[in-house]
Amino acid sequence: MTDGPTYGFDTLQIHAGAKPDPATGARQTPIYQTTAYVFRDADHAAALFNLQEVGFIYSRLTNPTVAVLQERIATLEGGVGAVCCSSGHAAQIMALFPLMGPGKNIIASTRLYGGTVTQFSQTIKRFGWSCKFVDFDDVEAVKAAVDDDTRAIFGEAIANPGGYIMDVRSIADVADEAGVPLIIDNTTATPYLCRPIEHGATLVVHSTTKYLTGNGTVTGGCIVDSGKFDWSANDKFPSLSQPEPAYHGLKFHETFGPLAFTFHGIAIGLRDLGMTMNPQAAHYTLMGTETLSLRMERHVENATKIAQWLEKDSRVDYVTYAGLESSPYFERVKTVCPKGAGGLFTFAVKGGYDSCVKLVNALEIFSHVANLGDTRSLIIHSASTTHRQLSAEQQVAAGAGANVVRVSIGTEDANDLIADLDQALTKATS
Ligand SMILES: *Cc1c(COP(=O)(O)O)cnc(C)c1O
């Protein structure tokens, strides 16, 4: 496909990055199941290793199937480049890696995926990094948390699991003032519902495991760069602005301009951390992206119907879906994710912990799994599973208290899903 900035989302999700295979004419993107690529000659090999010519060397770094997916996600997000990797959690480490060093910190929202809270509060300490968790609705508190060692601000556009909508623009302003990038985890919104770069985000990360693949088959992650951040504006990002000893003194920003972060992610991130996406996974995710907008529309339609039904039900205490008029985030949906508040929300069941456990056991169409963004409807009791490692206060702050279940509404018939919830709520609360 030629560059067509005027193509719509539905066209780009099928065609961006892809073209018929030059060797065979294959219309679908082949799975290039190969580890290495033959160099034309020794000069070609040297040029590739010097990053003077872009091409394929070894599949830990780049692979043609993965490259199509990278270009597709970058296009859908409105970024200049992207790096795919082995999982959403890998993407988060890969996004922070060029920015951080021992003693440096990030500021993150209190409302994040449970696994991310654990990664940021515990595991990154081993690298000498740290994280300050702040309520992102309190912009002044985010500003106050910035210090000389802060290197990034991190939040989720639609926060898993609470259905909280982040005012991306107001936090982007804080990041701009601090001279650090804003990283948005856009997993639960997808670029169909929210385009964080248009709201001022520098980097967008994804767990492609979820809606982008959409069928619960493969784990993957992606980091998209807006290309808009000036890595040389201050001395905070020496790995991008100064000679990088890990790449024979190359200055990434000077050499690659807006593509500095993407090249760094491949040439150093994937080369040395090795969190590579395999071509088979890229294939499944490419299949998923082709129907992204169609699925997201149905996810939103079903989630809205089901949230409205639950909200009126006397066995339910409250529903957090931001698409409900009763939600404090209802107005924010219109600016941050105008095509809808996604397919994910939580609701509180009368009877607390025990009722929640009975509910997940009694459901027949909904599967009890630790995943989201599948065409299948999924449910999880976060307090006893994904958010189990968190303290009771952290659970409540993340919207995952003991009386709360999270649903990821699928694309099945909404009436069937409502009937399933109805029978299970009866068993759970009688
Ligand atoms: C699942 C998820 C992650 C982690 O992604 P993995 O692919 O499971 O590593 C990160 N952020 C959000 C919002 C998620 O839903």
Tab-separated table of C-alpha atoms and ligand atoms in Angstrom, residues 86-92 112-113 115-116 154 156 158-160 185-188 205-210 218-221 344 370-372 406, ligand 1:
chain	number	residue	atom	x	y	z
A	86	SER	CA	7.177	-10.821	23.611
A	87	SER	CA	4.472	-9.502	25.972
A	88	GLY	CA	2.868	-6.367	27.325
A	89	HIS	CA	5.097	-6.514	30.364
A	90	ALA	CA	8.146	-6.785	28.119
A	91	ALA	CA	6.911	-3.685	26.264
A	92	GLN	CA	6.816	-1.737	29.523
A	112	LEU	CA	-3.158	0.332	36.659
A	113	TYR	CA	-3.318	-3.310	35.645
A	115	GLY	CA	0.631	-6.937	37.155
A	116	THR	CA	1.972	-3.502	36.275
A	154	PHE	CA	3.043	6.365	33.005
A	156	GLU	CA	-3.487	3.775	31.217
A	158	ILE	CA	-8.793	3.341	30.106
A	159	ALA	CA	-7.565	1.802	33.333
A	160	ASN	CA	-7.907	-1.900	33.853
A	185	ASP	CA	-0.632	1.931	28.117
A	186	ASN	CA	-3.397	1.830	25.500
A	187	THR	CA	-4.147	-1.894	25.803
A	188	THR	CA	-7.715	-1.636	27.002
A	205	VAL	CA	2.621	0.661	24.909
A	206	HIS	CA	0.361	-2.313	24.272
A	207	SER	CA	-0.231	-5.764	25.479
A	208	THR	CA	-1.108	-7.086	21.992
A	209	THR	CA	-2.222	-10.220	23.865
A	210	LYS	CA	-5.553	-8.495	24.400
A	218	VAL	CA	-0.739	-15.376	21.742
A	219	THR	CA	1.060	-13.034	24.102
A	220	GLY	CA	2.802	-9.994	22.682
A	221	GLY	CA	3.618	-6.373	23.268
A	344	LEU	CA	-14.110	-3.728	30.355
A	370	ALA	CA	-6.983	-13.968	33.840
A	371	ASN	CA	-7.256	-12.337	30.443
A	372	LEU	CA	-9.234	-9.624	28.697
A	406	ARG	CA	-14.182	-7.578	36.504
B	1	LIG	C1	-2.432	-7.649	30.184
B	1	LIG	C2	-1.996	-6.277	30.387
B	1	LIG	C3	-0.640	-5.960	30.524
B	1	LIG	C4	0.446	-7.007	30.489
B	1	LIG	O1	0.482	-7.617	29.242
B	1	LIG	P1	1.019	-9.117	29.000
B	1	LIG	O2	0.886	-9.306	27.535
B	1	LIG	O3	0.124	-10.030	29.795
B	1	LIG	O4	2.415	-9.139	29.503
B	1	LIG	C5	-0.295	-4.635	30.696
B	1	LIG	N1	-1.224	-3.670	30.754
B	1	LIG	C6	-2.537	-3.943	30.631
B	1	LIG	C7	-3.512	-2.830	30.694
B	1	LIG	C8	-2.975	-5.239	30.450
B	1	LIG	O5	-4.277	-5.500	30.330
